[in-house]
Amino acid sequence: DTGVSQNPRHKITKRGQNVTFRCDPISEHNRLYWYRQTLGQGPEFLTYFQNEAQLEKSRLLSDRFSAERPKGSFSTLEIQRTEQGDSAMYLCASSPGGEHYGYTFGSGTRLTVV
Amino acid sequence: AQTVTQSQPEMSVQEAETVTLSCTYDTSESDYYLFWYKQPPSRQMILVIRQEAYKQQNATENRFSVNFQKAAKSFSLKISDSQLGDAAMYFCAYRSSYGGATNKLIFGTGTLLAVQP
Protein backbone atom coordinates (compact mmCIF):
# COMPACT_ATOMS: atom_id res chain seq x y z
CA ASP A 1 0.00 0.00 0.00
CA THR A 2 1.51 3.30 -1.08
CA GLY A 3 -0.71 5.56 1.00
CA VAL A 4 -3.03 8.25 -0.30
CA SER A 5 -2.21 9.34 -3.83
CA GLN A 6 -3.23 12.65 -5.38
CA ASN A 7 -2.90 13.74 -8.99
CA PRO A 8 -1.77 16.04 -10.38
CA ARG A 9 0.71 17.49 -7.89
CA HIS A 10 0.52 20.91 -9.50
CA LYS A 11 -2.04 22.53 -11.78
CA ILE A 12 -1.88 25.96 -13.36
CA THR A 13 -5.04 27.08 -15.11
CA LYS A 14 -6.52 30.21 -16.57
CA ARG A 15 -9.41 31.87 -14.84
CA GLY A 16 -12.70 30.50 -16.08
CA GLN A 17 -11.38 27.05 -16.96
CA ASN A 18 -12.54 23.83 -15.34
CA VAL A 19 -10.14 21.60 -13.43
CA THR A 20 -10.43 18.12 -11.96
CA PHE A 21 -8.30 16.52 -9.28
CA ARG A 22 -8.09 12.87 -8.38
CA CYS A 23 -7.52 11.14 -5.06
CA ASP A 24 -6.82 7.44 -4.53
CA PRO A 25 -7.24 6.59 -0.85
CA ILE A 26 -5.80 3.67 1.07
CA SER A 27 -7.80 0.74 -0.20
CA GLU A 28 -9.14 -0.42 3.19
CA HIS A 29 -10.31 3.05 4.18
CA ASN A 30 -14.01 3.66 3.69
CA ARG A 31 -13.87 7.35 4.64
CA LEU A 32 -12.50 10.03 2.35
CA TYR A 33 -12.14 13.78 2.96
CA TRP A 34 -11.26 16.80 0.88
CA TYR A 35 -9.70 19.87 2.50
CA ARG A 36 -8.43 23.16 1.16
CA GLN A 37 -5.36 24.86 2.56
CA THR A 38 -4.19 28.36 1.76
CA LEU A 39 -0.72 29.61 2.56
CA GLY A 40 -0.07 29.91 6.28
CA GLN A 41 -3.46 28.52 7.25
CA GLY A 42 -4.77 25.25 8.56
CA PRO A 43 -6.70 22.90 6.34
CA GLU A 44 -10.38 23.76 5.92
CA PHE A 45 -12.94 21.02 5.47
CA LEU A 46 -14.67 20.79 2.10
CA THR A 47 -16.48 17.46 1.93
CA TYR A 48 -16.65 13.92 3.30
CA PHE A 49 -17.52 10.57 1.79
CA GLN A 50 -18.31 7.33 3.52
CA ASN A 51 -17.93 4.71 0.82
CA GLU A 52 -19.68 6.22 -2.20
CA ALA A 53 -22.06 8.44 -0.20
CA GLN A 54 -21.24 12.12 0.18
CA LEU A 55 -22.38 12.73 3.75
CA GLU A 56 -21.30 16.29 4.39
CA LYS A 57 -20.43 19.37 2.39
CA SER A 58 -18.99 22.59 3.75
CA ARG A 59 -20.48 25.95 2.95
CA LEU A 60 -17.06 26.63 1.41
CA LEU A 61 -18.06 24.25 -1.36
CA SER A 62 -19.89 26.58 -3.71
CA ASP A 63 -21.99 25.47 -6.66
CA ARG A 64 -18.85 25.55 -8.80
CA PHE A 65 -17.37 22.69 -6.80
CA SER A 66 -18.44 19.08 -7.13
CA ALA A 67 -16.98 15.89 -5.74
CA GLU A 68 -17.67 12.27 -6.48
CA ARG A 69 -16.54 8.91 -5.23
CA PRO A 70 -17.94 6.31 -7.60
CA LYS A 71 -17.99 2.77 -6.23
CA GLY A 72 -16.43 3.99 -3.01
CA SER A 73 -12.91 3.87 -4.38
CA PHE A 74 -11.09 6.91 -5.84
CA SER A 75 -12.58 10.38 -5.65
CA THR A 76 -12.56 13.39 -7.94
CA LEU A 77 -12.95 17.05 -7.08
CA GLU A 78 -13.98 19.32 -9.93
CA ILE A 79 -13.94 23.09 -9.92
CA GLN A 80 -15.85 24.79 -12.69
CA ARG A 81 -15.20 28.33 -13.93
CA THR A 82 -12.15 28.73 -11.72
CA GLU A 83 -11.49 32.03 -9.97
CA GLN A 84 -8.25 33.42 -8.58
CA GLY A 85 -9.58 32.85 -5.08
CA ASP A 86 -9.61 29.12 -5.78
CA SER A 87 -5.81 29.09 -5.76
CA ALA A 88 -4.84 26.83 -2.88
CA MET A 89 -3.55 23.41 -1.94
CA TYR A 90 -6.28 20.78 -2.14
CA LEU A 91 -5.68 17.94 0.27
CA CYS A 92 -7.27 14.52 0.26
CA ALA A 93 -7.27 12.24 3.28
CA SER A 94 -8.71 8.86 4.15
CA SER A 95 -9.39 6.94 7.33
CA PRO A 96 -10.91 3.68 8.48
CA GLY A 97 -14.22 3.68 10.28
CA GLY A 98 -14.07 4.90 13.87
CA GLU A 99 -13.57 8.40 15.20
CA HIS A 100 -10.45 7.51 17.18
CA TYR A 101 -8.46 7.21 13.98
CA GLY A 102 -6.59 10.11 12.54
CA TYR A 103 -6.42 10.69 8.83
CA THR A 104 -3.79 9.65 6.33
CA PHE A 105 -3.19 12.56 4.01
CA GLY A 106 -2.03 12.70 0.44
CA SER A 107 0.63 15.13 -0.76
CA GLY A 108 -2.00 17.48 -2.15
CA THR A 109 -2.66 19.21 -5.44
CA ARG A 110 -1.41 22.79 -5.71
CA LEU A 111 -3.81 24.84 -7.85
CA THR A 112 -2.78 28.19 -9.27
CA VAL A 113 -5.39 30.18 -11.15
CA VAL A 114 -3.90 32.93 -13.33
CA ALA B 1 -19.35 24.67 16.80
CA GLN B 2 -15.93 23.48 17.85
CA THR B 3 -12.89 25.67 17.33
CA VAL B 4 -9.14 25.11 17.68
CA THR B 5 -6.73 27.94 18.46
CA GLN B 6 -2.96 27.94 18.12
CA SER B 7 -1.67 31.25 19.45
CA GLN B 8 1.97 30.82 18.43
CA PRO B 9 2.39 31.42 14.69
CA GLU B 10 6.13 30.70 14.89
CA MET B 11 8.48 29.07 17.37
CA SER B 12 12.20 28.39 17.38
CA VAL B 13 14.26 25.85 19.30
CA GLN B 14 17.92 24.88 19.47
CA GLU B 15 18.83 21.41 18.37
CA ALA B 16 18.70 18.94 21.31
CA GLU B 17 16.56 21.31 23.37
CA THR B 18 12.90 21.00 24.35
CA VAL B 19 10.04 23.06 22.94
CA THR B 20 6.34 23.22 23.78
CA LEU B 21 3.67 24.17 21.26
CA SER B 22 0.35 25.44 22.59
CA CYS B 23 -3.18 24.59 21.54
CA THR B 24 -6.55 25.43 23.04
CA TYR B 25 -9.94 24.35 21.84
CA ASP B 26 -13.57 25.07 22.49
CA THR B 27 -16.26 22.43 22.64
CA SER B 28 -19.38 21.56 24.56
CA GLU B 29 -18.80 17.85 24.08
CA SER B 30 -17.36 15.65 26.77
CA ASP B 31 -15.89 12.95 24.58
CA TYR B 32 -13.59 13.69 21.66
CA TYR B 33 -10.15 13.12 20.22
CA LEU B 34 -7.25 15.51 19.83
CA PHE B 35 -4.38 15.22 17.39
CA TRP B 36 -1.11 16.86 16.50
CA TYR B 37 -0.08 16.75 12.86
CA LYS B 38 3.26 17.69 11.34
CA GLN B 39 3.52 19.18 7.87
CA PRO B 40 7.11 19.31 6.58
CA PRO B 41 8.02 21.52 3.64
CA SER B 42 7.05 18.66 1.27
CA ARG B 43 3.47 19.40 2.43
CA GLN B 44 2.30 15.88 3.32
CA MET B 45 0.63 15.92 6.73
CA ILE B 46 1.82 13.26 9.15
CA LEU B 47 0.09 12.22 12.35
CA VAL B 48 2.39 12.83 15.33
CA ILE B 49 0.30 11.93 18.34
CA ARG B 50 -3.29 11.35 19.43
CA GLN B 51 -5.13 11.81 22.73
CA GLU B 52 -8.51 10.44 23.77
CA ALA B 53 -10.38 12.92 25.97
CA TYR B 54 -11.66 10.20 28.29
CA LYS B 55 -8.11 9.17 29.16
CA GLN B 56 -6.42 11.14 31.91
CA GLN B 57 -2.98 9.83 31.03
CA ASN B 58 -1.07 12.01 28.63
CA ALA B 59 -0.09 10.37 25.35
CA THR B 60 3.57 9.83 24.52
CA GLU B 61 5.27 8.82 21.28
CA ASN B 62 9.04 8.63 21.62
CA ARG B 63 10.28 12.28 21.85
CA PHE B 64 6.76 13.67 21.51
CA SER B 65 4.39 14.02 24.43
CA VAL B 66 1.30 16.03 25.22
CA ASN B 67 -0.01 17.90 28.23
CA PHE B 68 -3.76 17.46 28.10
CA GLN B 69 -5.73 19.65 30.49
CA LYS B 70 -9.39 18.83 29.85
CA ALA B 71 -10.88 21.38 32.22
CA ALA B 72 -8.78 24.14 30.71
CA LYS B 73 -9.38 22.79 27.18
CA SER B 74 -5.67 22.85 26.55
CA PHE B 75 -3.59 20.40 24.54
CA SER B 76 0.08 21.28 24.23
CA LEU B 77 2.77 19.32 22.41
CA LYS B 78 6.23 18.88 23.89
CA ILE B 79 9.11 17.91 21.65
CA SER B 80 12.17 16.71 23.54
CA ASP B 81 15.71 16.48 22.17
CA SER B 82 14.70 18.49 19.09
CA GLN B 83 16.19 17.42 15.79
CA LEU B 84 16.64 19.28 12.52
CA GLY B 85 14.02 17.00 10.98
CA ASP B 86 11.43 18.30 13.42
CA ALA B 87 11.32 21.61 11.56
CA ALA B 88 7.83 21.84 10.10
CA MET B 89 4.39 23.36 10.51
CA TYR B 90 2.52 21.73 13.37
CA PHE B 91 -1.26 21.61 13.45
CA CYS B 92 -3.50 20.81 16.38
CA ALA B 93 -6.80 19.16 15.45
CA TYR B 94 -10.07 18.16 17.12
CA ARG B 95 -12.45 15.36 16.22
CA SER B 96 -15.77 14.61 17.84
CA SER B 97 -16.24 11.08 19.12
CA TYR B 98 -19.79 11.06 17.81
CA GLY B 99 -20.25 9.67 14.35
CA GLY B 100 -22.08 11.16 11.43
CA ALA B 101 -21.80 14.73 10.30
CA THR B 102 -19.41 15.78 13.06
CA ASN B 103 -16.85 13.25 11.91
CA LYS B 104 -14.39 15.68 10.40
CA LEU B 105 -11.11 16.94 11.82
CA ILE B 106 -11.08 20.62 12.75
CA PHE B 107 -7.66 22.21 12.51
CA GLY B 108 -5.97 25.17 14.11
CA THR B 109 -3.97 27.68 12.08
CA GLY B 110 -0.66 26.02 12.83
CA THR B 111 2.69 26.81 14.43
CA LEU B 112 5.80 26.99 12.27
CA LEU B 113 8.69 25.40 14.17
CA ALA B 114 12.26 26.23 13.25
CA VAL B 115 15.13 24.14 14.64
CA GLN B 116 18.47 25.92 14.93
CA PRO B 117 21.65 23.84 14.64
PDB file of C-alpha atoms in Angstrom:
ATOM      1  CA  ASP A   1       0.000   0.000   0.000  1.00  0.00           C
ATOM      2  CA  THR A   2       1.515   3.303  -1.080  1.00  0.00           C
ATOM      3  CA  GLY A   3      -0.707   5.557   1.002  1.00  0.00           C
ATOM      4  CA  VAL A   4      -3.032   8.254  -0.298  1.00  0.00           C
ATOM      5  CA  SER A   5      -2.207   9.339  -3.833  1.00  0.00           C
ATOM      6  CA  GLN A   6      -3.228  12.646  -5.381  1.00  0.00           C
ATOM      7  CA  ASN A   7      -2.898  13.742  -8.988  1.00  0.00           C
ATOM      8  CA  PRO A   8      -1.773  16.040 -10.376  1.00  0.00           C
ATOM      9  CA  ARG A   9       0.712  17.492  -7.890  1.00  0.00           C
ATOM     10  CA  HIS A  10       0.516  20.910  -9.500  1.00  0.00           C
ATOM     11  CA  LYS A  11      -2.041  22.532 -11.778  1.00  0.00           C
ATOM     12  CA  ILE A  12      -1.878  25.961 -13.363  1.00  0.00           C
ATOM     13  CA  THR A  13      -5.037  27.075 -15.111  1.00  0.00           C
ATOM     14  CA  LYS A  14      -6.517  30.215 -16.569  1.00  0.00           C
ATOM     15  CA  ARG A  15      -9.415  31.871 -14.839  1.00  0.00           C
ATOM     16  CA  GLY A  16     -12.700  30.497 -16.083  1.00  0.00           C
ATOM     17  CA  GLN A  17     -11.375  27.052 -16.965  1.00  0.00           C
ATOM     18  CA  ASN A  18     -12.535  23.826 -15.337  1.00  0.00           C
ATOM     19  CA  VAL A  19     -10.139  21.601 -13.429  1.00  0.00           C
ATOM     20  CA  THR A  20     -10.429  18.118 -11.961  1.00  0.00           C
ATOM     21  CA  PHE A  21      -8.303  16.519  -9.276  1.00  0.00           C
ATOM     22  CA  ARG A  22      -8.092  12.868  -8.379  1.00  0.00           C
ATOM     23  CA  CYS A  23      -7.519  11.141  -5.060  1.00  0.00           C
ATOM     24  CA  ASP A  24      -6.818   7.438  -4.531  1.00  0.00           C
ATOM     25  CA  PRO A  25      -7.240   6.589  -0.847  1.00  0.00           C
ATOM     26  CA  ILE A  26      -5.796   3.671   1.067  1.00  0.00           C
ATOM     27  CA  SER A  27      -7.796   0.737  -0.204  1.00  0.00           C
ATOM     28  CA  GLU A  28      -9.137  -0.424   3.186  1.00  0.00           C
ATOM     29  CA  HIS A  29     -10.305   3.050   4.179  1.00  0.00           C
ATOM     30  CA  ASN A  30     -14.011   3.659   3.691  1.00  0.00           C
ATOM     31  CA  ARG A  31     -13.868   7.345   4.638  1.00  0.00           C
ATOM     32  CA  LEU A  32     -12.497  10.029   2.347  1.00  0.00           C
ATOM     33  CA  TYR A  33     -12.140  13.776   2.957  1.00  0.00           C
ATOM     34  CA  TRP A  34     -11.259  16.803   0.880  1.00  0.00           C
ATOM     35  CA  TYR A  35      -9.705  19.867   2.499  1.00  0.00           C
ATOM     36  CA  ARG A  36      -8.430  23.159   1.156  1.00  0.00           C
ATOM     37  CA  GLN A  37      -5.362  24.858   2.555  1.00  0.00           C
ATOM     38  CA  THR A  38      -4.193  28.358   1.760  1.00  0.00           C
ATOM     39  CA  LEU A  39      -0.718  29.612   2.556  1.00  0.00           C
ATOM     40  CA  GLY A  40      -0.071  29.915   6.278  1.00  0.00           C
ATOM     41  CA  GLN A  41      -3.461  28.523   7.253  1.00  0.00           C
ATOM     42  CA  GLY A  42      -4.767  25.255   8.563  1.00  0.00           C
ATOM     43  CA  PRO A  43      -6.700  22.897   6.339  1.00  0.00           C
ATOM     44  CA  GLU A  44     -10.380  23.764   5.917  1.00  0.00           C
ATOM     45  CA  PHE A  45     -12.937  21.016   5.470  1.00  0.00           C
ATOM     46  CA  LEU A  46     -14.673  20.791   2.104  1.00  0.00           C
ATOM     47  CA  THR A  47     -16.476  17.461   1.928  1.00  0.00           C
ATOM     48  CA  TYR A  48     -16.653  13.925   3.305  1.00  0.00           C
ATOM     49  CA  PHE A  49     -17.516  10.566   1.793  1.00  0.00           C
ATOM     50  CA  GLN A  50     -18.310   7.328   3.519  1.00  0.00           C
ATOM     51  CA  ASN A  51     -17.929   4.711   0.820  1.00  0.00           C
ATOM     52  CA  GLU A  52     -19.682   6.224  -2.202  1.00  0.00           C
ATOM     53  CA  ALA A  53     -22.062   8.439  -0.204  1.00  0.00           C
ATOM     54  CA  GLN A  54     -21.241  12.119   0.183  1.00  0.00           C
ATOM     55  CA  LEU A  55     -22.379  12.734   3.746  1.00  0.00           C
ATOM     56  CA  GLU A  56     -21.299  16.293   4.394  1.00  0.00           C
ATOM     57  CA  LYS A  57     -20.431  19.373   2.387  1.00  0.00           C
ATOM     58  CA  SER A  58     -18.991  22.587   3.752  1.00  0.00           C
ATOM     59  CA  ARG A  59     -20.483  25.947   2.955  1.00  0.00           C
ATOM     60  CA  LEU A  60     -17.064  26.634   1.405  1.00  0.00           C
ATOM     61  CA  LEU A  61     -18.059  24.248  -1.358  1.00  0.00           C
ATOM     62  CA  SER A  62     -19.888  26.580  -3.706  1.00  0.00           C
ATOM     63  CA  ASP A  63     -21.990  25.466  -6.655  1.00  0.00           C
ATOM     64  CA  ARG A  64     -18.854  25.548  -8.798  1.00  0.00           C
ATOM     65  CA  PHE A  65     -17.369  22.688  -6.798  1.00  0.00           C
ATOM     66  CA  SER A  66     -18.441  19.077  -7.126  1.00  0.00           C
ATOM     67  CA  ALA A  67     -16.985  15.893  -5.740  1.00  0.00           C
ATOM     68  CA  GLU A  68     -17.670  12.269  -6.481  1.00  0.00           C
ATOM     69  CA  ARG A  69     -16.542   8.912  -5.227  1.00  0.00           C
ATOM     70  CA  PRO A  70     -17.938   6.308  -7.597  1.00  0.00           C
ATOM     71  CA  LYS A  71     -17.993   2.775  -6.232  1.00  0.00           C
ATOM     72  CA  GLY A  72     -16.427   3.986  -3.012  1.00  0.00           C
ATOM     73  CA  SER A  73     -12.907   3.875  -4.378  1.00  0.00           C
ATOM     74  CA  PHE A  74     -11.094   6.906  -5.840  1.00  0.00           C
ATOM     75  CA  SER A  75     -12.580  10.377  -5.648  1.00  0.00           C
ATOM     76  CA  THR A  76     -12.558  13.389  -7.940  1.00  0.00           C
ATOM     77  CA  LEU A  77     -12.948  17.053  -7.082  1.00  0.00           C
ATOM     78  CA  GLU A  78     -13.979  19.322  -9.928  1.00  0.00           C
ATOM     79  CA  ILE A  79     -13.939  23.092  -9.921  1.00  0.00           C
ATOM     80  CA  GLN A  80     -15.854  24.795 -12.687  1.00  0.00           C
ATOM     81  CA  ARG A  81     -15.204  28.328 -13.926  1.00  0.00           C
ATOM     82  CA  THR A  82     -12.153  28.726 -11.720  1.00  0.00           C
ATOM     83  CA  GLU A  83     -11.490  32.032  -9.967  1.00  0.00           C
ATOM     84  CA  GLN A  84      -8.251  33.417  -8.578  1.00  0.00           C
ATOM     85  CA  GLY A  85      -9.580  32.847  -5.081  1.00  0.00           C
ATOM     86  CA  ASP A  86      -9.609  29.123  -5.779  1.00  0.00           C
ATOM     87  CA  SER A  87      -5.811  29.092  -5.762  1.00  0.00           C
ATOM     88  CA  ALA A  88      -4.835  26.825  -2.880  1.00  0.00           C
ATOM     89  CA  MET A  89      -3.548  23.410  -1.939  1.00  0.00           C
ATOM     90  CA  TYR A  90      -6.279  20.778  -2.137  1.00  0.00           C
ATOM     91  CA  LEU A  91      -5.683  17.938   0.269  1.00  0.00           C
ATOM     92  CA  CYS A  92      -7.273  14.522   0.261  1.00  0.00           C
ATOM     93  CA  ALA A  93      -7.272  12.235   3.279  1.00  0.00           C
ATOM     94  CA  SER A  94      -8.706   8.863   4.145  1.00  0.00           C
ATOM     95  CA  SER A  95      -9.394   6.944   7.326  1.00  0.00           C
ATOM     96  CA  PRO A  96     -10.906   3.680   8.478  1.00  0.00           C
ATOM     97  CA  GLY A  97     -14.221   3.675  10.282  1.00  0.00           C
ATOM     98  CA  GLY A  98     -14.071   4.900  13.875  1.00  0.00           C
ATOM     99  CA  GLU A  99     -13.566   8.405  15.201  1.00  0.00           C
ATOM    100  CA  HIS A 100     -10.452   7.509  17.178  1.00  0.00           C
ATOM    101  CA  TYR A 101      -8.460   7.208  13.984  1.00  0.00           C
ATOM    102  CA  GLY A 102      -6.586  10.106  12.536  1.00  0.00           C
ATOM    103  CA  TYR A 103      -6.423  10.688   8.834  1.00  0.00           C
ATOM    104  CA  THR A 104      -3.793   9.646   6.329  1.00  0.00           C
ATOM    105  CA  PHE A 105      -3.186  12.564   4.008  1.00  0.00           C
ATOM    106  CA  GLY A 106      -2.032  12.703   0.437  1.00  0.00           C
ATOM    107  CA  SER A 107       0.626  15.134  -0.758  1.00  0.00           C
ATOM    108  CA  GLY A 108      -2.001  17.480  -2.145  1.00  0.00           C
ATOM    109  CA  THR A 109      -2.659  19.214  -5.442  1.00  0.00           C
ATOM    110  CA  ARG A 110      -1.411  22.794  -5.707  1.00  0.00           C
ATOM    111  CA  LEU A 111      -3.808  24.837  -7.848  1.00  0.00           C
ATOM    112  CA  THR A 112      -2.776  28.190  -9.271  1.00  0.00           C
ATOM    113  CA  VAL A 113      -5.390  30.185 -11.149  1.00  0.00           C
ATOM    114  CA  VAL A 114      -3.902  32.929 -13.334  1.00  0.00           C
TER     115      VAL A 114
ATOM    116  CA  ALA B   1     -19.348  24.668  16.805  1.00  0.00           C
ATOM    117  CA  GLN B   2     -15.933  23.477  17.849  1.00  0.00           C
ATOM    118  CA  THR B   3     -12.889  25.673  17.331  1.00  0.00           C
ATOM    119  CA  VAL B   4      -9.145  25.111  17.676  1.00  0.00           C
ATOM    120  CA  THR B   5      -6.725  27.940  18.458  1.00  0.00           C
ATOM    121  CA  GLN B   6      -2.964  27.938  18.119  1.00  0.00           C
ATOM    122  CA  SER B   7      -1.668  31.247  19.453  1.00  0.00           C
ATOM    123  CA  GLN B   8       1.970  30.817  18.427  1.00  0.00           C
ATOM    124  CA  PRO B   9       2.390  31.424  14.686  1.00  0.00           C
ATOM    125  CA  GLU B  10       6.128  30.701  14.894  1.00  0.00           C
ATOM    126  CA  MET B  11       8.482  29.067  17.369  1.00  0.00           C
ATOM    127  CA  SER B  12      12.200  28.388  17.384  1.00  0.00           C
ATOM    128  CA  VAL B  13      14.262  25.855  19.302  1.00  0.00           C
ATOM    129  CA  GLN B  14      17.920  24.881  19.466  1.00  0.00           C
ATOM    130  CA  GLU B  15      18.830  21.406  18.371  1.00  0.00           C
ATOM    131  CA  ALA B  16      18.704  18.939  21.307  1.00  0.00           C
ATOM    132  CA  GLU B  17      16.559  21.314  23.372  1.00  0.00           C
ATOM    133  CA  THR B  18      12.900  20.997  24.350  1.00  0.00           C
ATOM    134  CA  VAL B  19      10.042  23.058  22.944  1.00  0.00           C
ATOM    135  CA  THR B  20       6.338  23.220  23.775  1.00  0.00           C
ATOM    136  CA  LEU B  21       3.672  24.174  21.259  1.00  0.00           C
ATOM    137  CA  SER B  22       0.351  25.436  22.595  1.00  0.00           C
ATOM    138  CA  CYS B  23      -3.185  24.588  21.544  1.00  0.00           C
ATOM    139  CA  THR B  24      -6.548  25.426  23.038  1.00  0.00           C
ATOM    140  CA  TYR B  25      -9.938  24.349  21.841  1.00  0.00           C
ATOM    141  CA  ASP B  26     -13.565  25.073  22.492  1.00  0.00           C
ATOM    142  CA  THR B  27     -16.259  22.427  22.637  1.00  0.00           C
ATOM    143  CA  SER B  28     -19.385  21.561  24.563  1.00  0.00           C
ATOM    144  CA  GLU B  29     -18.804  17.851  24.080  1.00  0.00           C
ATOM    145  CA  SER B  30     -17.360  15.646  26.774  1.00  0.00           C
ATOM    146  CA  ASP B  31     -15.893  12.954  24.581  1.00  0.00           C
ATOM    147  CA  TYR B  32     -13.588  13.690  21.657  1.00  0.00           C
ATOM    148  CA  TYR B  33     -10.145  13.123  20.219  1.00  0.00           C
ATOM    149  CA  LEU B  34      -7.250  15.513  19.832  1.00  0.00           C
ATOM    150  CA  PHE B  35      -4.380  15.220  17.392  1.00  0.00           C
ATOM    151  CA  TRP B  36      -1.112  16.862  16.497  1.00  0.00           C
ATOM    152  CA  TYR B  37      -0.079  16.749  12.858  1.00  0.00           C
ATOM    153  CA  LYS B  38       3.264  17.686  11.345  1.00  0.00           C
ATOM    154  CA  GLN B  39       3.516  19.178   7.871  1.00  0.00           C
ATOM    155  CA  PRO B  40       7.108  19.310   6.584  1.00  0.00           C
ATOM    156  CA  PRO B  41       8.017  21.516   3.641  1.00  0.00           C
ATOM    157  CA  SER B  42       7.048  18.659   1.272  1.00  0.00           C
ATOM    158  CA  ARG B  43       3.473  19.396   2.432  1.00  0.00           C
ATOM    159  CA  GLN B  44       2.300  15.881   3.325  1.00  0.00           C
ATOM    160  CA  MET B  45       0.633  15.919   6.727  1.00  0.00           C
ATOM    161  CA  ILE B  46       1.819  13.264   9.152  1.00  0.00           C
ATOM    162  CA  LEU B  47       0.090  12.218  12.355  1.00  0.00           C
ATOM    163  CA  VAL B  48       2.391  12.828  15.330  1.00  0.00           C
ATOM    164  CA  ILE B  49       0.304  11.932  18.345  1.00  0.00           C
ATOM    165  CA  ARG B  50      -3.289  11.346  19.427  1.00  0.00           C
ATOM    166  CA  GLN B  51      -5.130  11.809  22.729  1.00  0.00           C
ATOM    167  CA  GLU B  52      -8.510  10.438  23.773  1.00  0.00           C
ATOM    168  CA  ALA B  53     -10.379  12.915  25.971  1.00  0.00           C
ATOM    169  CA  TYR B  54     -11.664  10.203  28.293  1.00  0.00           C
ATOM    170  CA  LYS B  55      -8.110   9.165  29.158  1.00  0.00           C
ATOM    171  CA  GLN B  56      -6.421  11.139  31.910  1.00  0.00           C
ATOM    172  CA  GLN B  57      -2.982   9.827  31.032  1.00  0.00           C
ATOM    173  CA  ASN B  58      -1.073  12.010  28.626  1.00  0.00           C
ATOM    174  CA  ALA B  59      -0.089  10.370  25.346  1.00  0.00           C
ATOM    175  CA  THR B  60       3.572   9.828  24.516  1.00  0.00           C
ATOM    176  CA  GLU B  61       5.273   8.817  21.280  1.00  0.00           C
ATOM    177  CA  ASN B  62       9.040   8.632  21.617  1.00  0.00           C
ATOM    178  CA  ARG B  63      10.276  12.275  21.845  1.00  0.00           C
ATOM    179  CA  PHE B  64       6.764  13.672  21.510  1.00  0.00           C
ATOM    180  CA  SER B  65       4.386  14.016  24.433  1.00  0.00           C
ATOM    181  CA  VAL B  66       1.296  16.030  25.221  1.00  0.00           C
ATOM    182  CA  ASN B  67      -0.008  17.900  28.227  1.00  0.00           C
ATOM    183  CA  PHE B  68      -3.762  17.457  28.104  1.00  0.00           C
ATOM    184  CA  GLN B  69      -5.729  19.647  30.491  1.00  0.00           C
ATOM    185  CA  LYS B  70      -9.386  18.834  29.854  1.00  0.00           C
ATOM    186  CA  ALA B  71     -10.883  21.383  32.221  1.00  0.00           C
ATOM    187  CA  ALA B  72      -8.779  24.137  30.711  1.00  0.00           C
ATOM    188  CA  LYS B  73      -9.378  22.789  27.183  1.00  0.00           C
ATOM    189  CA  SER B  74      -5.666  22.852  26.554  1.00  0.00           C
ATOM    190  CA  PHE B  75      -3.594  20.395  24.541  1.00  0.00           C
ATOM    191  CA  SER B  76       0.083  21.278  24.231  1.00  0.00           C
ATOM    192  CA  LEU B  77       2.772  19.322  22.406  1.00  0.00           C
ATOM    193  CA  LYS B  78       6.231  18.882  23.885  1.00  0.00           C
ATOM    194  CA  ILE B  79       9.115  17.909  21.649  1.00  0.00           C
ATOM    195  CA  SER B  80      12.174  16.710  23.538  1.00  0.00           C
ATOM    196  CA  ASP B  81      15.714  16.483  22.168  1.00  0.00           C
ATOM    197  CA  SER B  82      14.702  18.494  19.094  1.00  0.00           C
ATOM    198  CA  GLN B  83      16.189  17.421  15.792  1.00  0.00           C
ATOM    199  CA  LEU B  84      16.638  19.275  12.517  1.00  0.00           C
ATOM    200  CA  GLY B  85      14.019  16.998  10.977  1.00  0.00           C
ATOM    201  CA  ASP B  86      11.428  18.304  13.422  1.00  0.00           C
ATOM    202  CA  ALA B  87      11.318  21.607  11.559  1.00  0.00           C
ATOM    203  CA  ALA B  88       7.833  21.840  10.102  1.00  0.00           C
ATOM    204  CA  MET B  89       4.390  23.356  10.507  1.00  0.00           C
ATOM    205  CA  TYR B  90       2.517  21.734  13.370  1.00  0.00           C
ATOM    206  CA  PHE B  91      -1.263  21.607  13.449  1.00  0.00           C
ATOM    207  CA  CYS B  92      -3.500  20.814  16.382  1.00  0.00           C
ATOM    208  CA  ALA B  93      -6.800  19.159  15.450  1.00  0.00           C
ATOM    209  CA  TYR B  94     -10.068  18.161  17.120  1.00  0.00           C
ATOM    210  CA  ARG B  95     -12.451  15.361  16.224  1.00  0.00           C
ATOM    211  CA  SER B  96     -15.771  14.608  17.838  1.00  0.00           C
ATOM    212  CA  SER B  97     -16.240  11.081  19.124  1.00  0.00           C
ATOM    213  CA  TYR B  98     -19.787  11.063  17.812  1.00  0.00           C
ATOM    214  CA  GLY B  99     -20.253   9.675  14.353  1.00  0.00           C
ATOM    215  CA  GLY B 100     -22.078  11.160  11.434  1.00  0.00           C
ATOM    216  CA  ALA B 101     -21.801  14.733  10.301  1.00  0.00           C
ATOM    217  CA  THR B 102     -19.406  15.783  13.060  1.00  0.00           C
ATOM    218  CA  ASN B 103     -16.850  13.250  11.910  1.00  0.00           C
ATOM    219  CA  LYS B 104     -14.385  15.684  10.397  1.00  0.00           C
ATOM    220  CA  LEU B 105     -11.111  16.938  11.824  1.00  0.00           C
ATOM    221  CA  ILE B 106     -11.084  20.618  12.749  1.00  0.00           C
ATOM    222  CA  PHE B 107      -7.659  22.211  12.512  1.00  0.00           C
ATOM    223  CA  GLY B 108      -5.971  25.173  14.111  1.00  0.00           C
ATOM    224  CA  THR B 109      -3.971  27.676  12.084  1.00  0.00           C
ATOM    225  CA  GLY B 110      -0.660  26.019  12.826  1.00  0.00           C
ATOM    226  CA  THR B 111       2.694  26.811  14.430  1.00  0.00           C
ATOM    227  CA  LEU B 112       5.799  26.986  12.269  1.00  0.00           C
ATOM    228  CA  LEU B 113       8.691  25.403  14.167  1.00  0.00           C
ATOM    229  CA  ALA B 114      12.264  26.226  13.253  1.00  0.00           C
ATOM    230  CA  VAL B 115      15.130  24.143  14.643  1.00  0.00           C
ATOM    231  CA  GLN B 116      18.467  25.920  14.932  1.00  0.00           C
ATOM    232  CA  PRO B 117      21.652  23.842  14.642  1.00  0.00           C
TER     233      PRO B 117
END
